[in-house]
Amino acid sequence: MSGPMIETRLADTVATITLSRPKVGNAFDVSMASAFRAAVEGCADDPAVRCIVVTGAGRMFCVGGDIGAMAQAGGDRATMLEQLIEDLHAALFRLATMPKPLVVAVNGPAAGAGFSLALLGDVVMAGRSANFLAAYGDIGLSADGGMSWTLPRIVGLRTAQRLLLLNEKVGAEEALRLGIASKVVADDELMHETGTLASRLAGSSMTSLGAARRLLHESFQSDFATQLESEHASMVSAAGGVDHREGVAAFLARRKPQFSARPGSEGKGA
């Protein structure tokens, strides 16, 4: 879905979703959250899409919720936020749980829900002008977008407390050191580098990537024995699929594999 607030572009098998309200820092209002959810669901459901990239238009990635829209809502602010968060959380949950890889290209400041969105990426590419800020305390709100779940798992509890409670801004290089960013590149190289990486992921085995995403998420709720069982079941399922057969054939033939399985199709023969 493309529109004035969310732009979606498909190039080969990579879908790029661009947050496009640059005059307000790509802040989410109710309409934008709804459009973002529709775009995410459309890309997640499209069998032609093998990797999703999320980025922002202009100088900022996303400053979070639209504070101006909150002010205009007046006494209906809680209702407005409930609707906004419902759509935003549905979109983020889909991004987190789909079998397709997610690359986030942080082209500038990422605050509030923008920070939460960045944390979801399997790979987070950051331009040198990028920075990350929780920002919630300054407007009397608590975290959303899953930040209270993702942030401590990435940086550890003590650092998460510092960033969330003290509202400390993290620059691109510190984000790389903390594990918030996967790679830092020059601003003018960000989208080229991101595109190269996304194409590489899109050419990988969707069976393997989808299983890896799921297993990594499950590991935080599983004990070791349960995780071994999950890995066992996943490996056996993948062994019956076309990607495994192609991978083995390519390895023996000393050629690059041409994976064709659709995301979520592990264990299926076609």
mmCIF file of C-alpha atoms in Angstrom:
data_model
loop_
_atom_site.group_PDB
_atom_site.id
_atom_site.type_symbol
_atom_site.label_atom_id
_atom_site.label_comp_id
_atom_site.label_asym_id
_atom_site.label_seq_id
_atom_site.Cartn_x
_atom_site.Cartn_y
_atom_site.Cartn_z
ATOM 1 C CA MET A 1 0.000 0.000 0.000
ATOM 2 C CA SER A 2 1.386 3.404 -1.004
ATOM 3 C CA GLY A 3 0.006 6.754 -0.059
ATOM 4 C CA PRO A 4 0.945 10.218 1.170
ATOM 5 C CA MET A 5 2.131 8.905 4.558
ATOM 6 C CA ILE A 6 3.513 5.459 3.717
ATOM 7 C CA GLU A 7 5.336 4.632 0.500
ATOM 8 C CA THR A 8 5.891 1.028 -0.534
ATOM 9 C CA ARG A 9 8.230 0.054 -3.354
ATOM 10 C CA LEU A 10 9.005 -3.440 -4.617
ATOM 11 C CA ALA A 11 12.324 -3.966 -6.387
ATOM 12 C CA ASP A 12 12.931 -7.565 -7.412
ATOM 13 C CA THR A 13 11.966 -9.392 -4.190
ATOM 14 C CA VAL A 14 12.746 -6.603 -1.693
ATOM 15 C CA ALA A 15 9.906 -4.404 -0.440
ATOM 16 C CA THR A 16 10.867 -1.022 1.009
ATOM 17 C CA ILE A 17 8.350 0.651 3.301
ATOM 18 C CA THR A 18 9.127 4.351 3.789
ATOM 19 C CA LEU A 19 7.589 6.404 6.585
ATOM 20 C CA SER A 20 6.723 9.593 4.717
ATOM 21 C CA ARG A 21 5.650 12.526 6.871
ATOM 22 C CA PRO A 22 8.996 14.339 6.791
ATOM 23 C CA LYS A 23 7.592 17.721 7.878
ATOM 24 C CA VAL A 24 6.716 16.218 11.275
ATOM 25 C CA GLY A 25 9.671 13.861 11.549
ATOM 26 C CA ASN A 26 7.656 10.912 10.201
ATOM 27 C CA ALA A 27 5.633 10.921 13.421
ATOM 28 C CA PHE A 28 2.771 8.464 13.741
ATOM 29 C CA ASP A 29 -0.774 9.758 13.935
ATOM 30 C CA VAL A 30 -3.848 7.538 13.718
ATOM 31 C CA SER A 31 -4.001 7.606 9.928
ATOM 32 C CA MET A 32 -0.319 6.861 9.475
ATOM 33 C CA ALA A 33 -0.415 3.960 11.947
ATOM 34 C CA SER A 34 -3.334 2.474 10.017
ATOM 35 C CA ALA A 35 -1.537 2.931 6.694
ATOM 36 C CA PHE A 36 1.647 1.426 8.120
ATOM 37 C CA ARG A 37 -0.254 -1.625 9.345
ATOM 38 C CA ALA A 38 -1.810 -2.096 5.909
ATOM 39 C CA ALA A 39 1.562 -1.776 4.199
ATOM 40 C CA VAL A 40 3.234 -4.245 6.556
ATOM 41 C CA GLU A 41 0.451 -6.793 6.214
ATOM 42 C CA GLY A 42 0.460 -6.417 2.434
ATOM 43 C CA CYS A 43 4.211 -7.011 2.193
ATOM 44 C CA ALA A 44 4.170 -9.839 4.729
ATOM 45 C CA ASP A 45 1.408 -11.616 2.783
ATOM 46 C CA ASP A 46 2.878 -11.028 -0.688
ATOM 47 C CA PRO A 47 4.678 -14.194 -1.886
ATOM 48 C CA ALA A 48 6.793 -12.037 -4.211
ATOM 49 C CA VAL A 49 8.403 -10.307 -1.219
ATOM 50 C CA ARG A 50 11.358 -12.099 0.365
ATOM 51 C CA CYS A 51 12.778 -9.267 2.480
ATOM 52 C CA ILE A 52 11.285 -6.085 3.964
ATOM 53 C CA VAL A 53 13.168 -2.824 4.511
ATOM 54 C CA VAL A 54 11.763 -0.013 6.657
ATOM 55 C CA THR A 55 13.197 3.505 6.508
ATOM 56 C CA GLY A 56 12.156 7.139 6.815
ATOM 57 C CA ALA A 57 11.844 10.030 4.376
ATOM 58 C CA GLY A 58 13.859 13.188 4.828
ATOM 59 C CA ARG A 59 16.358 13.873 7.618
ATOM 60 C CA MET A 60 14.650 11.792 10.315
ATOM 61 C CA PHE A 61 13.754 8.138 10.683
ATOM 62 C CA CYS A 62 10.774 8.528 13.024
ATOM 63 C CA VAL A 63 10.276 10.716 16.103
ATOM 64 C CA GLY A 64 7.517 8.483 17.507
ATOM 65 C CA GLY A 65 3.945 9.576 18.096
ATOM 66 C CA ASP A 66 2.624 12.856 16.704
ATOM 67 C CA ILE A 67 2.543 15.125 19.770
ATOM 68 C CA GLY A 68 0.638 17.801 17.860
ATOM 69 C CA ALA A 69 -2.106 15.286 17.067
ATOM 70 C CA MET A 70 -2.178 14.256 20.736
ATOM 71 C CA ALA A 71 -2.686 17.881 21.771
ATOM 72 C CA GLN A 72 -5.454 18.377 19.218
ATOM 73 C CA ALA A 73 -7.270 15.297 20.514
ATOM 74 C CA GLY A 74 -7.869 17.072 23.805
ATOM 75 C CA GLY A 75 -10.082 15.049 26.113
ATOM 76 C CA ASP A 76 -10.204 12.223 23.564
ATOM 77 C CA ARG A 77 -6.440 11.727 23.768
ATOM 78 C CA ALA A 78 -6.622 8.324 25.438
ATOM 79 C CA THR A 79 -9.047 7.054 22.784
ATOM 80 C CA MET A 80 -6.836 8.443 20.032
ATOM 81 C CA LEU A 81 -3.732 6.782 21.489
ATOM 82 C CA GLU A 82 -5.574 3.498 21.952
ATOM 83 C CA GLN A 83 -6.481 3.412 18.266
ATOM 84 C CA LEU A 84 -3.004 4.466 17.150
ATOM 85 C CA ILE A 85 -1.215 1.932 19.337
ATOM 86 C CA GLU A 86 -3.555 -0.895 18.325
ATOM 87 C CA ASP A 87 -2.609 -0.504 14.650
ATOM 88 C CA LEU A 88 1.059 0.189 15.369
ATOM 89 C CA HIS A 89 1.420 -2.822 17.640
ATOM 90 C CA ALA A 90 -0.347 -5.076 15.137
ATOM 91 C CA ALA A 91 2.133 -3.955 12.475
ATOM 92 C CA LEU A 92 5.152 -4.430 14.749
ATOM 93 C CA PHE A 93 3.981 -7.855 15.872
ATOM 94 C CA ARG A 94 3.626 -8.925 12.249
ATOM 95 C CA LEU A 95 7.117 -7.657 11.444
ATOM 96 C CA ALA A 96 8.529 -9.540 14.434
ATOM 97 C CA THR A 97 6.813 -12.844 13.761
ATOM 98 C CA MET A 98 6.763 -13.127 9.957
ATOM 99 C CA PRO A 99 9.254 -15.597 8.427
ATOM 100 C CA LYS A 100 10.742 -12.917 6.169
ATOM 101 C CA PRO A 101 13.857 -11.003 7.256
ATOM 102 C CA LEU A 102 13.486 -7.372 8.324
ATOM 103 C CA VAL A 103 16.121 -4.713 7.680
ATOM 104 C CA VAL A 104 15.697 -1.277 9.259
ATOM 105 C CA ALA A 105 17.611 1.636 7.727
ATOM 106 C CA VAL A 106 17.810 4.400 10.339
ATOM 107 C CA ASN A 107 18.493 7.553 8.354
ATOM 108 C CA GLY A 108 18.305 10.012 11.256
ATOM 109 C CA PRO A 109 16.829 10.426 14.746
ATOM 110 C CA ALA A 110 14.729 7.505 15.994
ATOM 111 C CA ALA A 111 12.709 8.421 19.073
ATOM 112 C CA GLY A 112 9.855 6.808 20.986
ATOM 113 C CA ALA A 113 8.027 4.369 18.739
ATOM 114 C CA GLY A 114 10.659 5.051 16.082
ATOM 115 C CA PHE A 115 13.278 3.656 18.446
ATOM 116 C CA SER A 116 11.016 0.664 19.127
ATOM 117 C CA LEU A 117 10.633 0.047 15.399
ATOM 118 C CA ALA A 118 14.394 0.175 14.892
ATOM 119 C CA LEU A 119 14.937 -2.392 17.650
ATOM 120 C CA LEU A 120 12.853 -4.942 15.723
ATOM 121 C CA GLY A 121 15.226 -5.218 12.784
ATOM 122 C CA ASP A 122 17.110 -8.447 12.179
ATOM 123 C CA VAL A 123 19.717 -6.091 10.787
ATOM 124 C CA VAL A 124 19.766 -2.399 11.712
ATOM 125 C CA MET A 125 21.703 -0.168 9.329
ATOM 126 C CA ALA A 126 22.399 3.273 10.798
ATOM 127 C CA GLY A 127 23.581 6.399 9.045
ATOM 128 C CA ARG A 128 26.166 8.398 10.959
ATOM 129 C CA SER A 129 23.564 11.072 11.711
ATOM 130 C CA ALA A 130 21.270 8.508 13.355
ATOM 131 C CA ASN A 131 20.548 8.638 17.055
ATOM 132 C CA PHE A 132 18.198 6.806 19.371
ATOM 133 C CA LEU A 133 16.101 8.249 22.204
ATOM 134 C CA ALA A 134 13.310 6.730 24.305
ATOM 135 C CA ALA A 135 11.680 10.166 24.866
ATOM 136 C CA TYR A 136 8.581 8.885 26.669
ATOM 137 C CA GLY A 137 9.304 10.408 30.076
ATOM 138 C CA ASP A 138 9.514 13.929 28.660
ATOM 139 C CA ILE A 139 5.830 13.799 27.677
ATOM 140 C CA GLY A 140 4.588 11.778 30.649
ATOM 141 C CA LEU A 141 4.053 8.486 28.832
ATOM 142 C CA SER A 142 5.446 4.968 29.156
ATOM 143 C CA ALA A 143 7.101 2.852 26.487
ATOM 144 C CA ASP A 144 5.226 1.306 23.585
ATOM 145 C CA GLY A 145 6.127 -0.624 20.460
ATOM 146 C CA GLY A 146 7.638 -3.440 22.514
ATOM 147 C CA MET A 147 10.606 -1.360 23.738
ATOM 148 C CA SER A 148 10.344 -2.682 27.300
ATOM 149 C CA TRP A 149 10.762 -6.210 25.835
ATOM 150 C CA THR A 150 13.326 -5.691 23.083
ATOM 151 C CA LEU A 151 15.646 -3.106 24.622
ATOM 152 C CA PRO A 152 16.766 -5.056 27.736
ATOM 153 C CA ARG A 153 17.235 -8.188 25.641
ATOM 154 C CA ILE A 154 19.574 -6.329 23.298
ATOM 155 C CA VAL A 155 21.521 -4.089 25.670
ATOM 156 C CA GLY A 156 20.933 -5.666 29.103
ATOM 157 C CA LEU A 157 18.761 -4.485 31.971
ATOM 158 C CA ARG A 158 21.098 -1.853 33.450
ATOM 159 C CA THR A 159 21.673 -0.098 30.131
ATOM 160 C CA ALA A 160 17.969 -0.343 29.274
ATOM 161 C CA GLN A 161 17.144 1.321 32.588
ATOM 162 C CA ARG A 162 19.583 4.110 31.826
ATOM 163 C CA LEU A 163 18.224 4.713 28.345
ATOM 164 C CA LEU A 164 14.565 4.432 29.265
ATOM 165 C CA LEU A 165 14.440 6.047 32.707
ATOM 166 C CA LEU A 166 17.134 8.703 32.268
ATOM 167 C CA ASN A 167 16.184 9.308 28.646
ATOM 168 C CA GLU A 168 19.791 9.328 27.418
ATOM 169 C CA LYS A 169 20.367 9.813 23.708
ATOM 170 C CA VAL A 170 22.516 7.223 21.948
ATOM 171 C CA GLY A 171 24.517 8.197 18.867
ATOM 172 C CA ALA A 172 25.200 5.879 15.958
ATOM 173 C CA GLU A 173 28.607 4.673 17.109
ATOM 174 C CA GLU A 174 27.437 3.981 20.658
ATOM 175 C CA ALA A 175 24.385 2.216 19.214
ATOM 176 C CA LEU A 176 26.777 -0.034 17.292
ATOM 177 C CA ARG A 177 28.757 -0.761 20.458
ATOM 178 C CA LEU A 178 25.594 -1.562 22.428
ATOM 179 C CA GLY A 179 24.181 -3.834 19.719
ATOM 180 C CA ILE A 180 21.273 -1.537 18.842
ATOM 181 C CA ALA A 181 22.758 -0.994 15.378
ATOM 182 C CA SER A 182 24.312 -3.745 13.272
ATOM 183 C CA LYS A 183 26.379 -1.471 11.067
ATOM 184 C CA VAL A 184 27.076 2.265 10.759
ATOM 185 C CA VAL A 185 27.693 3.787 7.336
ATOM 186 C CA ALA A 186 27.922 7.255 5.845
ATOM 187 C CA ASP A 187 24.532 8.897 5.422
ATOM 188 C CA ASP A 188 24.867 9.109 1.644
ATOM 189 C CA GLU A 189 25.697 5.401 1.441
ATOM 190 C CA LEU A 190 22.936 4.164 3.739
ATOM 191 C CA MET A 191 20.318 3.127 1.207
ATOM 192 C CA HIS A 192 22.866 1.648 -1.213
ATOM 193 C CA GLU A 193 24.403 -0.459 1.562
ATOM 194 C CA THR A 194 20.947 -1.403 2.817
ATOM 195 C CA GLY A 195 19.816 -2.438 -0.651
ATOM 196 C CA THR A 196 22.865 -4.637 -1.144
ATOM 197 C CA LEU A 197 22.289 -6.353 2.189
ATOM 198 C CA ALA A 198 18.540 -6.764 1.618
ATOM 199 C CA SER A 199 19.159 -8.345 -1.796
ATOM 200 C CA ARG A 200 21.570 -10.780 -0.179
ATOM 201 C CA LEU A 201 18.973 -11.746 2.419
ATOM 202 C CA ALA A 202 16.254 -12.044 -0.220
ATOM 203 C CA GLY A 203 18.435 -14.544 -2.086
ATOM 204 C CA SER A 204 18.909 -16.688 1.005
ATOM 205 C CA SER A 205 16.814 -19.650 2.068
ATOM 206 C CA MET A 206 13.498 -18.403 3.432
ATOM 207 C CA THR A 207 13.118 -21.733 5.174
ATOM 208 C CA SER A 208 16.365 -21.192 7.055
ATOM 209 C CA LEU A 209 15.843 -17.500 7.803
ATOM 210 C CA GLY A 210 12.250 -17.939 8.915
ATOM 211 C CA ALA A 211 13.173 -20.765 11.257
ATOM 212 C CA ALA A 212 16.112 -18.816 12.665
ATOM 213 C CA ARG A 213 13.909 -15.796 13.411
ATOM 214 C CA ARG A 214 11.344 -17.952 15.178
ATOM 215 C CA LEU A 215 13.863 -19.951 17.177
ATOM 216 C CA LEU A 216 15.710 -16.869 18.366
ATOM 217 C CA HIS A 217 12.509 -15.255 19.610
ATOM 218 C CA GLU A 218 11.320 -18.440 21.273
ATOM 219 C CA SER A 219 14.643 -18.895 23.053
ATOM 220 C CA PHE A 220 13.873 -16.132 25.541
ATOM 221 C CA GLN A 221 10.871 -18.068 26.856
ATOM 222 C CA SER A 222 12.311 -21.595 26.562
ATOM 223 C CA ASP A 223 14.538 -23.686 28.747
ATOM 224 C CA PHE A 224 17.428 -25.509 27.071
ATOM 225 C CA ALA A 225 15.604 -28.821 26.725
ATOM 226 C CA THR A 226 12.599 -27.160 25.094
ATOM 227 C CA GLN A 227 14.840 -25.253 22.719
ATOM 228 C CA LEU A 228 16.607 -28.448 21.693
ATOM 229 C CA GLU A 229 13.238 -29.989 20.900
ATOM 230 C CA SER A 230 12.262 -26.960 18.829
ATOM 231 C CA GLU A 231 15.514 -27.080 16.900
ATOM 232 C CA HIS A 232 15.034 -30.810 16.324
ATOM 233 C CA ALA A 233 11.523 -30.332 14.930
ATOM 234 C CA SER A 234 12.592 -27.386 12.794
ATOM 235 C CA MET A 235 15.572 -29.232 11.313
ATOM 236 C CA VAL A 236 13.514 -32.315 10.445
ATOM 237 C CA SER A 237 10.820 -30.157 8.863
ATOM 238 C CA ALA A 238 13.356 -28.241 6.767
ATOM 239 C CA ALA A 239 15.014 -31.456 5.618
ATOM 240 C CA GLY A 240 11.927 -32.334 3.598
ATOM 241 C CA GLY A 241 11.849 -29.020 1.762
ATOM 242 C CA VAL A 242 13.054 -27.759 -1.593
ATOM 243 C CA ASP A 243 15.551 -25.312 -0.093
ATOM 244 C CA HIS A 244 17.480 -28.074 1.643
ATOM 245 C CA ARG A 245 17.597 -30.162 -1.524
ATOM 246 C CA GLU A 246 18.777 -27.169 -3.530
ATOM 247 C CA GLY A 247 21.362 -26.196 -0.917
ATOM 248 C CA VAL A 248 22.883 -29.674 -0.863
ATOM 249 C CA ALA A 249 22.877 -29.929 -4.662
ATOM 250 C CA ALA A 250 24.546 -26.515 -4.998
ATOM 251 C CA PHE A 251 27.167 -27.390 -2.393
ATOM 252 C CA LEU A 252 28.090 -30.614 -4.159
ATOM 253 C CA ALA A 253 28.141 -28.886 -7.540
ATOM 254 C CA ARG A 254 30.179 -25.998 -6.140
ATOM 255 C CA ARG A 255 27.712 -23.414 -7.393
ATOM 256 C CA LYS A 256 25.600 -20.693 -5.805
ATOM 257 C CA PRO A 257 22.228 -22.047 -4.606
ATOM 258 C CA GLN A 258 19.010 -20.734 -6.146
ATOM 259 C CA PHE A 259 16.496 -20.907 -3.320
ATOM 260 C CA SER A 260 12.847 -20.837 -4.336
ATOM 261 C CA ALA A 261 10.790 -21.838 -1.294
ATOM 262 C CA ARG A 262 8.309 -19.227 -0.166
ATOM 263 C CA PRO A 263 8.539 -17.826 3.359
ATOM 264 C CA GLY A 264 6.893 -20.155 5.849
ATOM 265 C CA SER A 265 6.902 -23.152 3.479
ATOM 266 C CA GLU A 266 9.527 -25.263 5.249
ATOM 267 C CA GLY A 267 8.966 -28.967 4.958
ATOM 268 C CA LYS A 268 6.831 -28.616 1.824
ATOM 269 C CA GLY A 269 7.918 -30.275 -1.357
ATOM 270 C CA ALA A 270 6.911 -27.463 -3.667
#
